[in-house]
Amino acid sequence: MDRAGGLRFLTVLAALFFSAAATADRDTINWDEVDLAAERRAIENFQRYDQLLQNVGWKLAQANWEFCDRVMPATGLHLQDMASYGSPQIARRALGLSGDFAVQTVAEGSPADLSNSLPSNREIVGLAGINPNEWESQGPFDWRRLARVHDLIDEAVEGYDSITLDFKDNNVAVIASVPVCATRFELMGKGKKALADGRRVVIGIEFPAFQYEEDEFAALLAHELAHNLLSHTAWLDRNKRKRRNVRMTEREADRLIPWLLANAGYDPRAGKRFFEKWGPNGDGGLFRNRSHDGWDERAEFVEAEIHQIEALIVQHDKADWRTHFQREIDPHQGLENGQR
Ligand SMILES: [Zn+2]
């Protein structure tokens, strides 16, 4: 699922960007027919969506780290690899790069952002002393190499708390890390899906919530992030995806929304507003099948948490969902050693 998801993500992304010049790399490109400014605008448009996704995802994952089971150090830096585009040559030229790697986005408030050295599309030729351009690429639509690069960044900061970046212009930057809940946020270049697979939260660029208020968009991400934080994929793998089981995990994810929002400084009531805005006109998908409650019930479940959250915030400044959140499922159910 992870693999297929990644493949779909970058294939459609490339198709979306390079509709005019999408036919992969040919031996010779007729550059007179390529509108480089339009190609660059398409990339920048995608980056704007990704910027919002990374900003909000970062806020949620960072502000809740002390309550998460799986924590990792992170920089907030996301790169792009020209090999993942339909025509690496065109993408390279549109962005003015000589190699394949450049900054995609840095999450607002992250160490990468605070370094003030990582504007979008700045070319990078070294990560912890390794030049990823030397890694073989599988040509157009290769998404695996970029995944490896992000793994490399994670491993570097895991071991050393920071990572050294070498830029094409010979400058160097050392980027620090801070702890976050271990989840990656990824933008899908097409479609209106929202999903969580245990390690990632993936949102389609056409999901309507991109146009909502930021705290309502954050509610969508919080729902998906909650699935990962509460290990729902692994629990459902162990206990089967019966309708009742799915419904319980969905309800948990909904009820955790306002907790994650409040800790990140968002209005916890934005979860209710998200369902009120999305529910009546939503086109179904994951939000309107019988394993889920109706949107109005979901709004009420979110609302029912608010009182407890606000009381905790007043007392402790944070709402400790690890201690105080009432689970719908037994998280240890199906584990071999039973109830821990
Ligand atoms: Zn869900």
mmCIF file of C-alpha atoms and ligand atoms in Angstrom:
data_model
loop_
_atom_site.group_PDB
_atom_site.id
_atom_site.type_symbol
_atom_site.label_atom_id
_atom_site.label_comp_id
_atom_site.label_asym_id
_atom_site.label_seq_id
_atom_site.Cartn_x
_atom_site.Cartn_y
_atom_site.Cartn_z
ATOM 1 C CA MET A 1 0.000 0.000 0.000
ATOM 2 C CA ASP A 2 2.856 2.300 0.852
ATOM 3 C CA ARG A 3 4.592 1.552 -2.419
ATOM 4 C CA ALA A 4 1.511 1.804 -4.550
ATOM 5 C CA GLY A 5 0.565 5.037 -2.826
ATOM 6 C CA GLY A 6 3.928 6.596 -3.517
ATOM 7 C CA LEU A 7 3.892 5.518 -7.126
ATOM 8 C CA ARG A 8 0.435 6.922 -7.699
ATOM 9 C CA PHE A 9 1.394 10.151 -5.980
ATOM 10 C CA LEU A 10 4.299 11.001 -8.182
ATOM 11 C CA THR A 11 2.934 9.645 -11.419
ATOM 12 C CA VAL A 12 -0.171 11.767 -11.270
ATOM 13 C CA LEU A 13 1.800 14.703 -10.013
ATOM 14 C CA ALA A 14 4.080 14.497 -13.007
ATOM 15 C CA ALA A 15 1.143 14.112 -15.354
ATOM 16 C CA LEU A 16 -0.475 17.155 -13.827
ATOM 17 C CA PHE A 17 2.620 19.290 -14.187
ATOM 18 C CA PHE A 18 3.816 18.336 -17.583
ATOM 19 C CA SER A 19 0.683 17.818 -19.567
ATOM 20 C CA ALA A 20 2.262 19.638 -22.469
ATOM 21 C CA ALA A 21 5.572 17.891 -22.217
ATOM 22 C CA ALA A 22 4.502 14.844 -20.275
ATOM 23 C CA THR A 23 5.717 12.189 -22.614
ATOM 24 C CA ALA A 24 8.713 11.431 -20.445
ATOM 25 C CA ASP A 25 12.238 12.222 -21.520
ATOM 26 C CA ARG A 26 12.862 11.758 -25.163
ATOM 27 C CA ASP A 27 16.338 11.749 -26.568
ATOM 28 C CA THR A 28 15.812 15.191 -27.968
ATOM 29 C CA ILE A 29 13.434 17.801 -26.666
ATOM 30 C CA ASN A 30 12.271 20.540 -28.965
ATOM 31 C CA TRP A 31 12.827 23.365 -26.524
ATOM 32 C CA ASP A 32 10.960 25.819 -28.735
ATOM 33 C CA GLU A 33 7.760 23.950 -27.875
ATOM 34 C CA VAL A 34 8.318 23.980 -24.136
ATOM 35 C CA ASP A 35 6.869 26.850 -22.100
ATOM 36 C CA LEU A 36 9.355 26.855 -19.231
ATOM 37 C CA ALA A 37 7.597 29.675 -17.395
ATOM 38 C CA ALA A 38 4.351 27.676 -17.407
ATOM 39 C CA GLU A 39 6.166 24.565 -16.195
ATOM 40 C CA ARG A 40 7.693 26.549 -13.372
ATOM 41 C CA ARG A 41 4.324 28.031 -12.412
ATOM 42 C CA ALA A 42 2.834 24.529 -12.268
ATOM 43 C CA ILE A 43 5.596 23.432 -9.909
ATOM 44 C CA GLU A 44 5.148 26.550 -7.776
ATOM 45 C CA ASN A 45 1.399 26.003 -7.596
ATOM 46 C CA PHE A 46 1.950 22.501 -6.272
ATOM 47 C CA GLN A 47 4.472 23.912 -3.797
ATOM 48 C CA ARG A 48 1.886 26.368 -2.452
ATOM 49 C CA TYR A 49 -0.446 23.501 -1.545
ATOM 50 C CA ASP A 50 2.412 21.515 -0.118
ATOM 51 C CA GLN A 51 3.496 24.536 1.926
ATOM 52 C CA LEU A 52 0.107 24.730 3.654
ATOM 53 C CA LEU A 53 0.085 20.982 4.226
ATOM 54 C CA GLN A 54 3.602 21.000 5.720
ATOM 55 C CA ASN A 55 2.950 24.092 7.858
ATOM 56 C CA VAL A 56 -0.172 22.686 9.467
ATOM 57 C CA GLY A 57 1.118 19.113 9.680
ATOM 58 C CA TRP A 58 4.255 20.361 11.396
ATOM 59 C CA LYS A 59 2.293 22.377 13.959
ATOM 60 C CA LEU A 60 0.182 19.364 14.907
ATOM 61 C CA ALA A 61 3.011 16.822 14.985
ATOM 62 C CA GLN A 62 5.363 19.110 16.866
ATOM 63 C CA ALA A 63 2.957 20.472 19.474
ATOM 64 C CA ASN A 64 1.756 16.977 20.431
ATOM 65 C CA TRP A 65 5.099 15.182 20.489
ATOM 66 C CA GLU A 66 5.272 14.661 24.253
ATOM 67 C CA PHE A 67 2.125 12.520 24.143
ATOM 68 C CA CYS A 68 3.085 10.345 21.154
ATOM 69 C CA ASP A 69 4.358 6.760 21.332
ATOM 70 C CA ARG A 70 6.641 7.197 18.350
ATOM 71 C CA VAL A 71 8.724 10.366 18.376
ATOM 72 C CA MET A 72 11.505 11.338 15.991
ATOM 73 C CA PRO A 73 13.756 14.351 15.533
ATOM 74 C CA ALA A 74 12.855 16.359 12.435
ATOM 75 C CA THR A 75 14.064 19.435 10.574
ATOM 76 C CA GLY A 76 10.908 20.451 8.670
ATOM 77 C CA LEU A 77 12.792 20.268 5.344
ATOM 78 C CA HIS A 78 11.247 18.643 2.271
ATOM 79 C CA LEU A 79 13.148 18.194 -0.945
ATOM 80 C CA GLN A 80 12.171 17.552 -4.534
ATOM 81 C CA ASP A 81 13.882 15.230 -6.997
ATOM 82 C CA MET A 82 13.727 16.034 -10.697
ATOM 83 C CA ALA A 83 13.738 12.302 -11.454
ATOM 84 C CA SER A 84 10.227 12.084 -10.012
ATOM 85 C CA TYR A 85 8.826 14.329 -12.733
ATOM 86 C CA GLY A 86 7.572 13.180 -16.126
ATOM 87 C CA SER A 87 10.395 15.032 -17.813
ATOM 88 C CA PRO A 88 13.392 15.526 -15.522
ATOM 89 C CA GLN A 89 15.166 17.583 -18.175
ATOM 90 C CA ILE A 90 12.324 20.073 -18.470
ATOM 91 C CA ALA A 91 11.849 20.293 -14.724
ATOM 92 C CA ARG A 92 15.574 20.895 -14.225
ATOM 93 C CA ARG A 93 15.626 23.664 -16.786
ATOM 94 C CA ALA A 94 12.368 25.240 -15.556
ATOM 95 C CA LEU A 95 13.882 25.573 -12.091
ATOM 96 C CA GLY A 96 17.368 26.457 -13.306
ATOM 97 C CA LEU A 97 19.053 23.454 -11.701
ATOM 98 C CA SER A 98 22.119 21.584 -12.844
ATOM 99 C CA GLY A 99 21.425 18.546 -10.649
ATOM 100 C CA ASP A 100 18.266 16.843 -9.496
ATOM 101 C CA PHE A 101 17.715 17.990 -5.900
ATOM 102 C CA ALA A 102 16.329 21.211 -4.518
ATOM 103 C CA VAL A 103 14.270 22.489 -1.624
ATOM 104 C CA GLN A 104 10.557 21.789 -2.028
ATOM 105 C CA THR A 105 9.218 23.387 1.173
ATOM 106 C CA VAL A 106 10.220 24.117 4.736
ATOM 107 C CA ALA A 107 7.516 23.931 7.393
ATOM 108 C CA GLU A 108 6.778 27.263 9.060
ATOM 109 C CA GLY A 109 8.467 27.559 12.456
ATOM 110 C CA SER A 110 10.619 24.445 11.920
ATOM 111 C CA PRO A 111 14.421 24.528 12.322
ATOM 112 C CA ALA A 112 14.704 24.436 8.508
ATOM 113 C CA ASP A 113 12.541 27.561 8.302
ATOM 114 C CA LEU A 114 14.340 29.348 11.127
ATOM 115 C CA SER A 115 17.691 28.754 9.382
ATOM 116 C CA ASN A 116 16.612 31.329 6.763
ATOM 117 C CA SER A 117 18.702 29.485 4.210
ATOM 118 C CA LEU A 118 16.224 27.256 2.437
ATOM 119 C CA PRO A 119 14.000 29.053 -0.066
ATOM 120 C CA SER A 120 12.025 26.791 -2.401
ATOM 121 C CA ASN A 121 14.015 25.488 -5.374
ATOM 122 C CA ARG A 122 17.446 26.211 -3.889
ATOM 123 C CA GLU A 123 19.721 23.505 -5.249
ATOM 124 C CA ILE A 124 21.272 21.009 -2.849
ATOM 125 C CA VAL A 125 24.215 18.756 -3.692
ATOM 126 C CA GLY A 126 25.087 17.284 -0.315
ATOM 127 C CA LEU A 127 23.229 15.795 2.651
ATOM 128 C CA ALA A 128 25.410 14.718 5.564
ATOM 129 C CA GLY A 129 28.294 14.506 3.099
ATOM 130 C CA ILE A 130 26.411 12.384 0.568
ATOM 131 C CA ASN A 131 25.540 13.673 -2.901
ATOM 132 C CA PRO A 132 22.233 12.027 -3.784
ATOM 133 C CA ASN A 133 22.780 12.890 -7.458
ATOM 134 C CA GLU A 134 25.241 10.006 -7.409
ATOM 135 C CA TRP A 135 22.487 7.579 -6.543
ATOM 136 C CA GLU A 136 21.182 5.902 -9.648
ATOM 137 C CA SER A 137 17.770 7.091 -10.735
ATOM 138 C CA GLN A 138 15.225 5.011 -12.586
ATOM 139 C CA GLY A 139 14.473 7.890 -14.934
ATOM 140 C CA PRO A 140 11.129 9.679 -15.214
ATOM 141 C CA PHE A 141 8.559 9.050 -12.479
ATOM 142 C CA ASP A 142 11.154 7.631 -10.074
ATOM 143 C CA TRP A 143 9.700 8.369 -6.625
ATOM 144 C CA ARG A 144 11.878 5.918 -4.709
ATOM 145 C CA ARG A 145 15.044 7.983 -4.774
ATOM 146 C CA LEU A 146 13.341 10.935 -3.101
ATOM 147 C CA ALA A 147 11.936 8.613 -0.430
ATOM 148 C CA ARG A 148 15.515 7.378 0.163
ATOM 149 C CA VAL A 149 16.726 10.976 0.491
ATOM 150 C CA HIS A 150 14.112 11.726 3.136
ATOM 151 C CA ASP A 151 15.098 8.511 4.936
ATOM 152 C CA LEU A 152 18.706 9.716 4.839
ATOM 153 C CA ILE A 153 17.736 13.051 6.427
ATOM 154 C CA ASP A 154 15.777 11.225 9.146
ATOM 155 C CA GLU A 155 18.707 8.912 9.873
ATOM 156 C CA ALA A 156 21.200 11.782 9.999
ATOM 157 C CA VAL A 157 19.235 13.795 12.546
ATOM 158 C CA GLU A 158 18.430 10.639 14.500
ATOM 159 C CA GLY A 159 22.149 10.053 14.947
ATOM 160 C CA TYR A 160 23.506 13.592 15.207
ATOM 161 C CA ASP A 161 20.536 15.864 16.001
ATOM 162 C CA SER A 162 21.396 17.993 12.987
ATOM 163 C CA ILE A 163 22.284 17.637 9.332
ATOM 164 C CA THR A 164 24.796 19.467 7.154
ATOM 165 C CA LEU A 165 23.583 20.592 3.747
ATOM 166 C CA ASP A 166 25.837 21.525 0.843
ATOM 167 C CA PHE A 167 24.375 23.909 -1.689
ATOM 168 C CA LYS A 168 25.234 24.109 -5.362
ATOM 169 C CA ASP A 169 26.661 27.597 -4.768
ATOM 170 C CA ASN A 170 29.243 26.111 -2.334
ATOM 171 C CA ASN A 171 27.553 27.458 0.779
ATOM 172 C CA VAL A 172 26.885 25.154 3.691
ATOM 173 C CA ALA A 173 24.128 25.119 6.315
ATOM 174 C CA VAL A 174 23.693 23.040 9.445
ATOM 175 C CA ILE A 175 20.035 22.391 10.206
ATOM 176 C CA ALA A 176 18.989 21.426 13.715
ATOM 177 C CA SER A 177 16.097 19.172 14.656
ATOM 178 C CA VAL A 178 13.325 19.081 17.239
ATOM 179 C CA PRO A 179 11.129 16.186 18.355
ATOM 180 C CA VAL A 180 7.866 15.541 16.502
ATOM 181 C CA CYS A 181 5.318 12.742 16.384
ATOM 182 C CA ALA A 182 6.649 10.352 13.722
ATOM 183 C CA THR A 183 4.442 10.905 10.661
ATOM 184 C CA ARG A 184 5.199 12.278 7.201
ATOM 185 C CA PHE A 185 2.699 14.503 5.416
ATOM 186 C CA GLU A 186 2.486 14.055 1.656
ATOM 187 C CA LEU A 187 0.521 15.887 -0.991
ATOM 188 C CA MET A 188 -1.011 13.798 -3.769
ATOM 189 C CA GLY A 189 -0.990 15.636 -7.101
ATOM 190 C CA LYS A 190 -4.538 14.646 -7.977
ATOM 191 C CA GLY A 191 -7.782 13.615 -6.343
ATOM 192 C CA LYS A 192 -9.611 14.459 -3.135
ATOM 193 C CA LYS A 193 -8.570 11.541 -0.973
ATOM 194 C CA ALA A 194 -7.356 11.818 2.600
ATOM 195 C CA LEU A 195 -5.699 8.802 4.146
ATOM 196 C CA ALA A 196 -3.337 7.606 6.840
ATOM 197 C CA ASP A 197 -1.315 4.400 6.568
ATOM 198 C CA GLY A 198 0.446 4.301 9.918
ATOM 199 C CA ARG A 199 3.541 6.208 8.792
ATOM 200 C CA ARG A 200 2.164 8.862 6.475
ATOM 201 C CA VAL A 201 -0.778 11.195 6.093
ATOM 202 C CA VAL A 202 -1.572 11.696 2.394
ATOM 203 C CA ILE A 203 -3.970 14.386 1.149
ATOM 204 C CA GLY A 204 -5.143 14.853 -2.446
ATOM 205 C CA ILE A 205 -4.666 18.339 -3.859
ATOM 206 C CA GLU A 206 -8.384 18.577 -4.716
ATOM 207 C CA PHE A 207 -9.618 17.949 -1.184
ATOM 208 C CA PRO A 208 -12.010 20.878 -0.517
ATOM 209 C CA ALA A 209 -10.556 21.624 2.913
ATOM 210 C CA PHE A 210 -7.522 23.237 1.269
ATOM 211 C CA GLN A 211 -9.891 26.173 0.669
ATOM 212 C CA TYR A 212 -11.281 26.253 4.236
ATOM 213 C CA GLU A 213 -10.026 28.281 7.184
ATOM 214 C CA GLU A 214 -6.619 27.053 8.332
ATOM 215 C CA ASP A 215 -7.934 25.612 11.597
ATOM 216 C CA GLU A 216 -10.623 23.660 9.699
ATOM 217 C CA PHE A 217 -8.001 22.265 7.322
ATOM 218 C CA ALA A 218 -6.003 21.416 10.449
ATOM 219 C CA ALA A 219 -9.011 19.424 11.693
ATOM 220 C CA LEU A 220 -8.851 17.219 8.597
ATOM 221 C CA LEU A 221 -5.128 16.609 9.131
ATOM 222 C CA ALA A 222 -5.731 16.000 12.831
ATOM 223 C CA HIS A 223 -8.251 13.251 12.016
ATOM 224 C CA GLU A 224 -5.765 11.486 9.733
ATOM 225 C CA LEU A 225 -2.850 12.057 12.097
ATOM 226 C CA ALA A 226 -4.945 10.613 14.937
ATOM 227 C CA HIS A 227 -5.197 7.308 13.029
ATOM 228 C CA ASN A 228 -1.396 7.103 13.050
ATOM 229 C CA LEU A 229 -0.925 8.288 16.633
ATOM 230 C CA LEU A 230 -3.448 5.723 17.876
ATOM 231 C CA SER A 231 -1.900 2.943 15.698
ATOM 232 C CA HIS A 232 -5.195 2.172 13.993
ATOM 233 C CA THR A 233 -3.719 0.509 10.901
ATOM 234 C CA ALA A 234 -1.848 -2.050 12.990
ATOM 235 C CA TRP A 235 -4.853 -2.567 15.280
ATOM 236 C CA LEU A 236 -7.168 -3.190 12.322
ATOM 237 C CA ASP A 237 -4.591 -5.532 10.770
ATOM 238 C CA ARG A 238 -4.694 -7.583 13.969
ATOM 239 C CA ASN A 239 -8.414 -7.406 14.644
ATOM 240 C CA LYS A 240 -9.850 -7.312 11.088
ATOM 241 C CA ARG A 241 -11.631 -4.510 9.302
ATOM 242 C CA LYS A 242 -15.117 -5.413 10.425
ATOM 243 C CA ARG A 243 -17.553 -2.547 10.103
ATOM 244 C CA ARG A 244 -17.797 -2.196 13.874
ATOM 245 C CA ASN A 245 -14.013 -2.040 14.253
ATOM 246 C CA VAL A 246 -13.641 0.560 11.538
ATOM 247 C CA ARG A 247 -16.405 2.628 13.070
ATOM 248 C CA MET A 248 -14.714 2.592 16.490
ATOM 249 C CA THR A 249 -11.378 3.698 15.054
ATOM 250 C CA GLU A 250 -13.055 6.447 13.018
ATOM 251 C CA ARG A 251 -14.850 7.696 16.096
ATOM 252 C CA GLU A 252 -11.591 7.739 18.057
ATOM 253 C CA ALA A 253 -9.883 9.699 15.294
ATOM 254 C CA ASP A 254 -12.738 12.214 15.278
ATOM 255 C CA ARG A 255 -12.750 12.605 19.044
ATOM 256 C CA LEU A 256 -8.987 13.173 19.143
ATOM 257 C CA ILE A 257 -9.232 16.047 16.619
ATOM 258 C CA PRO A 258 -9.917 18.832 19.153
ATOM 259 C CA TRP A 259 -7.154 17.592 21.474
ATOM 260 C CA LEU A 260 -4.543 17.769 18.720
ATOM 261 C CA LEU A 261 -5.868 21.147 17.567
ATOM 262 C CA ALA A 262 -5.884 22.708 21.021
ATOM 263 C CA ASN A 263 -2.303 21.667 21.748
ATOM 264 C CA ALA A 264 -1.191 23.220 18.462
ATOM 265 C CA GLY A 265 -2.836 26.522 19.356
ATOM 266 C CA TYR A 266 -5.827 26.071 17.049
ATOM 267 C CA ASP A 267 -9.441 26.535 18.092
ATOM 268 C CA PRO A 268 -10.562 23.035 19.168
ATOM 269 C CA ARG A 269 -14.057 23.853 17.853
ATOM 270 C CA ALA A 270 -12.683 23.962 14.320
ATOM 271 C CA GLY A 271 -13.229 20.187 14.221
ATOM 272 C CA LYS A 272 -16.961 20.712 14.531
ATOM 273 C CA ARG A 273 -16.862 23.474 11.924
ATOM 274 C CA PHE A 274 -14.960 21.204 9.550
ATOM 275 C CA PHE A 275 -17.718 18.584 9.661
ATOM 276 C CA GLU A 276 -20.459 21.206 9.367
ATOM 277 C CA LYS A 277 -18.802 22.688 6.287
ATOM 278 C CA TRP A 278 -17.709 19.486 4.669
ATOM 279 C CA GLY A 279 -20.478 17.120 5.676
ATOM 280 C CA PRO A 280 -23.567 18.443 3.912
ATOM 281 C CA ASN A 281 -21.845 18.758 0.525
ATOM 282 C CA GLY A 282 -19.104 16.178 0.867
ATOM 283 C CA ASP A 283 -19.052 13.760 -1.979
ATOM 284 C CA GLY A 284 -18.885 10.664 0.175
ATOM 285 C CA GLY A 285 -15.650 8.751 -0.118
ATOM 286 C CA LEU A 286 -14.320 7.830 3.247
ATOM 287 C CA PHE A 287 -16.658 10.168 5.066
ATOM 288 C CA ARG A 288 -19.978 8.755 3.899
ATOM 289 C CA ASN A 289 -20.098 5.038 4.089
ATOM 290 C CA ARG A 290 -21.738 2.952 6.715
ATOM 291 C CA SER A 291 -18.593 2.310 8.696
ATOM 292 C CA HIS A 292 -18.692 5.991 9.670
ATOM 293 C CA ASP A 293 -21.174 7.958 11.705
ATOM 294 C CA GLY A 294 -23.128 10.706 9.942
ATOM 295 C CA TRP A 295 -21.362 14.049 9.676
ATOM 296 C CA ASP A 296 -23.714 15.684 12.200
ATOM 297 C CA GLU A 297 -23.019 12.948 14.757
ATOM 298 C CA ARG A 298 -19.331 13.323 14.096
ATOM 299 C CA ALA A 299 -19.553 17.069 14.787
ATOM 300 C CA GLU A 300 -21.257 16.274 18.090
ATOM 301 C CA PHE A 301 -18.602 13.761 19.121
ATOM 302 C CA VAL A 302 -15.951 16.406 18.536
ATOM 303 C CA GLU A 303 -17.921 18.981 20.513
ATOM 304 C CA ALA A 304 -18.356 16.592 23.446
ATOM 305 C CA GLU A 305 -14.577 16.590 24.087
ATOM 306 C CA ILE A 306 -14.206 20.357 24.319
ATOM 307 C CA HIS A 307 -15.100 20.847 27.956
ATOM 308 C CA GLN A 308 -12.476 18.397 29.219
ATOM 309 C CA ILE A 309 -9.843 19.792 26.856
ATOM 310 C CA GLU A 310 -10.381 23.377 27.902
ATOM 311 C CA ALA A 311 -10.233 22.454 31.582
ATOM 312 C CA LEU A 312 -6.881 20.698 31.015
ATOM 313 C CA ILE A 313 -5.488 23.610 29.006
ATOM 314 C CA VAL A 314 -6.388 26.040 31.795
ATOM 315 C CA GLN A 315 -4.659 23.820 34.358
ATOM 316 C CA HIS A 316 -1.637 22.509 32.458
ATOM 317 C CA ASP A 317 -1.349 24.575 29.278
ATOM 318 C CA LYS A 318 -1.606 21.338 27.285
ATOM 319 C CA ALA A 319 -4.297 18.701 26.902
ATOM 320 C CA ASP A 320 -2.585 15.398 27.697
ATOM 321 C CA TRP A 321 -4.572 13.001 25.518
ATOM 322 C CA ARG A 322 -2.167 10.182 26.272
ATOM 323 C CA THR A 323 -3.410 10.199 29.876
ATOM 324 C CA HIS A 324 -6.916 11.613 29.654
ATOM 325 C CA PHE A 325 -8.364 10.594 26.289
ATOM 326 C CA GLN A 326 -10.995 7.858 26.659
ATOM 327 C CA ARG A 327 -10.307 5.116 24.099
ATOM 328 C CA GLU A 328 -13.060 3.372 22.133
ATOM 329 C CA ILE A 329 -10.889 0.329 21.445
ATOM 330 C CA ASP A 330 -8.532 -1.700 23.584
ATOM 331 C CA PRO A 331 -5.216 -0.738 21.955
ATOM 332 C CA HIS A 332 -3.592 -4.012 23.064
ATOM 333 C CA GLN A 333 -6.299 -6.254 21.649
ATOM 334 C CA GLY A 334 -4.818 -8.939 19.418
ATOM 335 C CA LEU A 335 -1.264 -8.581 20.707
ATOM 336 C CA GLU A 336 0.369 -11.913 21.509
ATOM 337 C CA ASN A 337 1.252 -10.981 25.039
ATOM 338 C CA GLY A 338 -2.375 -10.087 25.678
ATOM 339 C CA GLN A 339 -3.199 -7.074 27.754
ATOM 340 C CA ARG A 340 0.388 -5.954 28.302
HETATM 341 ZN ZN ZN B 1 -10.564 8.225 9.164
#
